[in-house]
Every structure is written in C-alpha cells, then in structure tokens.
Short mmCIF file of C-alpha atoms in Angstrom, two decimals:
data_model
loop_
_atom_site.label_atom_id
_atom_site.label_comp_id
_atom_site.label_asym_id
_atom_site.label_seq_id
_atom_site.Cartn_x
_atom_site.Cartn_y
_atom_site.Cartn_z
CA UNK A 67 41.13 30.74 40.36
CA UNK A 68 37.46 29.87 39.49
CA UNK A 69 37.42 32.38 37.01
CA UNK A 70 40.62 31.49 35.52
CA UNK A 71 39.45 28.28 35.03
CA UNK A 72 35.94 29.12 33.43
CA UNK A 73 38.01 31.26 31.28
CA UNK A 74 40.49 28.34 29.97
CA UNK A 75 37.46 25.87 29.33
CA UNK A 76 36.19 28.78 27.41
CA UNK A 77 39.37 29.66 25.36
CA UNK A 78 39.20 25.39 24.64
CA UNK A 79 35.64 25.05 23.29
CA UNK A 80 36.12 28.02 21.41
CA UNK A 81 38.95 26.71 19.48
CA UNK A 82 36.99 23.22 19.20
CA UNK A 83 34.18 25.52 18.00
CA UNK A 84 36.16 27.29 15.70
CA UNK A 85 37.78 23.78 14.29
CA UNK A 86 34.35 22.08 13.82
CA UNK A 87 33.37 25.35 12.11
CA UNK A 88 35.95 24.99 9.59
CA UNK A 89 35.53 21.54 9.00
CA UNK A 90 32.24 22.01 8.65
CA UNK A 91 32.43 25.05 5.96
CA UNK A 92 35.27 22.82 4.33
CA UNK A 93 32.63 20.03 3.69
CA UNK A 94 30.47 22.54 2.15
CA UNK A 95 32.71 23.65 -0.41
CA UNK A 96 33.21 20.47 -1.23
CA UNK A 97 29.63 19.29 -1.57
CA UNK A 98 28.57 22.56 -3.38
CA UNK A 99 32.12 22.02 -6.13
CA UNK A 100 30.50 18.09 -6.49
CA UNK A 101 27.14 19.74 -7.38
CA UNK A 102 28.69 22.22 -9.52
CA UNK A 103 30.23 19.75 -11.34
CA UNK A 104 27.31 17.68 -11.40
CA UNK A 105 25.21 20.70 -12.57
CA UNK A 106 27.21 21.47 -15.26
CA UNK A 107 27.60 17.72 -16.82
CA UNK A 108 23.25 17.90 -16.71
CA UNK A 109 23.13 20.72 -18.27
CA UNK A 110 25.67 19.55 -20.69
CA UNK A 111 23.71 16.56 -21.44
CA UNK A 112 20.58 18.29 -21.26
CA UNK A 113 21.85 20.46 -24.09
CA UNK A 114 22.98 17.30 -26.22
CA UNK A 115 19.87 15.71 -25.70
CA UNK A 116 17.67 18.79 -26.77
CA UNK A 117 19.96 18.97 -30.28
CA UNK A 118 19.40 15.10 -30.76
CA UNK A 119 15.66 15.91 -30.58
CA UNK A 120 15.64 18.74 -32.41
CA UNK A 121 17.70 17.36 -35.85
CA UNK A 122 15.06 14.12 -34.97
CA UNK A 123 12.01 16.94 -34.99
CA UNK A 124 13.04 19.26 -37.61
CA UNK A 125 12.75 17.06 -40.22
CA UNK A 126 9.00 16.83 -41.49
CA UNK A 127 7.02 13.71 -40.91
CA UNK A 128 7.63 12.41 -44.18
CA UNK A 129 11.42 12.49 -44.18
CA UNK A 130 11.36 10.68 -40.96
CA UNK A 131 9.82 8.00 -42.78
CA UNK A 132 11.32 7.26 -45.26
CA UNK A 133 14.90 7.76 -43.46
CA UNK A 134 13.98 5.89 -40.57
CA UNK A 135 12.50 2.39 -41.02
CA UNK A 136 11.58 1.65 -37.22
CA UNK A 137 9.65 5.22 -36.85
CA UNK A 138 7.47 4.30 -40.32
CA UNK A 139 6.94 0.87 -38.29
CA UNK A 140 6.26 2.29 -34.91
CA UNK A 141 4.11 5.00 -36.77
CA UNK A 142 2.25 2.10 -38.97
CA UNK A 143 1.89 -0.08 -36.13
CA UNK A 144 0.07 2.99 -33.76
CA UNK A 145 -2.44 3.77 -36.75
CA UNK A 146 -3.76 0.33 -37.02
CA UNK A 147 -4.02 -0.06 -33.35
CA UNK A 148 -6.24 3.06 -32.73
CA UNK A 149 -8.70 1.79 -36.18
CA UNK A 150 -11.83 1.18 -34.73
CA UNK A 151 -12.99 -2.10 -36.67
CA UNK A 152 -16.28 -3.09 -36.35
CA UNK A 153 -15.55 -6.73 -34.78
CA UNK A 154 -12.31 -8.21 -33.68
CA UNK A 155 -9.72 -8.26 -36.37
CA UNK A 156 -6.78 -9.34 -36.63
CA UNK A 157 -3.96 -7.29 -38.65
CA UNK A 158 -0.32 -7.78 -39.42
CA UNK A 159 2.48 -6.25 -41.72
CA UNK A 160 5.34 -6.65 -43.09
CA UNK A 161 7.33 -3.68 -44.81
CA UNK A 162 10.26 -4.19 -47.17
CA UNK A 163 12.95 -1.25 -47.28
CA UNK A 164 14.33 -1.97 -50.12
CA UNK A 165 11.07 -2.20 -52.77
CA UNK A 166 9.44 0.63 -50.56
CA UNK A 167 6.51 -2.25 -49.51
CA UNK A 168 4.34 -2.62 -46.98
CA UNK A 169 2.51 -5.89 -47.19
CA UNK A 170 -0.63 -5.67 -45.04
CA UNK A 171 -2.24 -9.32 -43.91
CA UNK A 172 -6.12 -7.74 -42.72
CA UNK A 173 -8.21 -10.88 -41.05
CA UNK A 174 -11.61 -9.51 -41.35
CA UNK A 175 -14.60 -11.74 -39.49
#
C-alpha cells in the first residue's frame, strides 16, 4: 500500500516534471527565435551602416569638401581650434557655397 502510494506521487511529479520541462524548453525556443531575429536585423544594419561609411570614406578628402558643406565647416572649424596662437585670439568664419568663399574674421591682440 505504502509502496503503491510512493509510486503514484512518483508517476505525478514526474509528469509535473516532464510539463515544466517542456514549458521550459518551449520558452527557450522562443527566446533564442527573438534573438535570432534580433541578430539578424543588427547585422543587417550593421551592414548598411558599414556601406554608408564606406561611399562617405571612399571619396578622397577633397571631394568631401567640396560636396559636403558641413564636413569643409566641421573640418575648418577643427583646424583653427588646434592653431596654437601666441596669445588669446579670437577667430570666426563665414563660408559662402555658392562663390566658393570662406571669409575669415582673425582678432589678433
């Protein structure tokens, strides 16, 4: 009778077992076909990304400036920060696009 019993309470947690097993291995699949996905959309835009940067690299310097207006700017603006001047000056710009200007406004002491 004892051993009847033991034997039924076995027989039930192995079924619970084997139900929380495979609810458990169900929740994996799912997390590792979320990943997946995820995995594949970064590598996706990974791939996009390192195009972008390579048509924006391949050019040569001096394409990029004269196609791109806000790199000639960010470029201009870089070199006259790093000038060591020999006291404080002040130094502003202006560039036009269209007549190919820069206008430089140097404030020496």
């Amino acid at each position: 009778m004892r051993q009847e019993a033991n034997q039924h309470h076995w027989q039930l947690s192995m079924v619970e077992w084997q139900d929380e097993h495979a609810l458990i291995k169900l929740r994996h699949q799912q997390q590792r076909m979320a990943w997946a996905e995820q995995y594949t959309l970064w590598q996706f835009e990974r791939t996009e990304r390192l195009k972008i940067k390579k048509n924006h690299f391949g050019k040569s310097q001096l394409d990029l400036v004269f196609a791109d207006t806000a790199y000639f700017e960010q470029l201009l603006d870089q070199t006259l920060q790093q000038t060591i001047w020999p006291r404080e000056t002040l130094v502003s710009y202006q560039v036009e696009t269209i007549s190919s200007t820069v206008f430089l406004d140097v404030d020496l002491p």
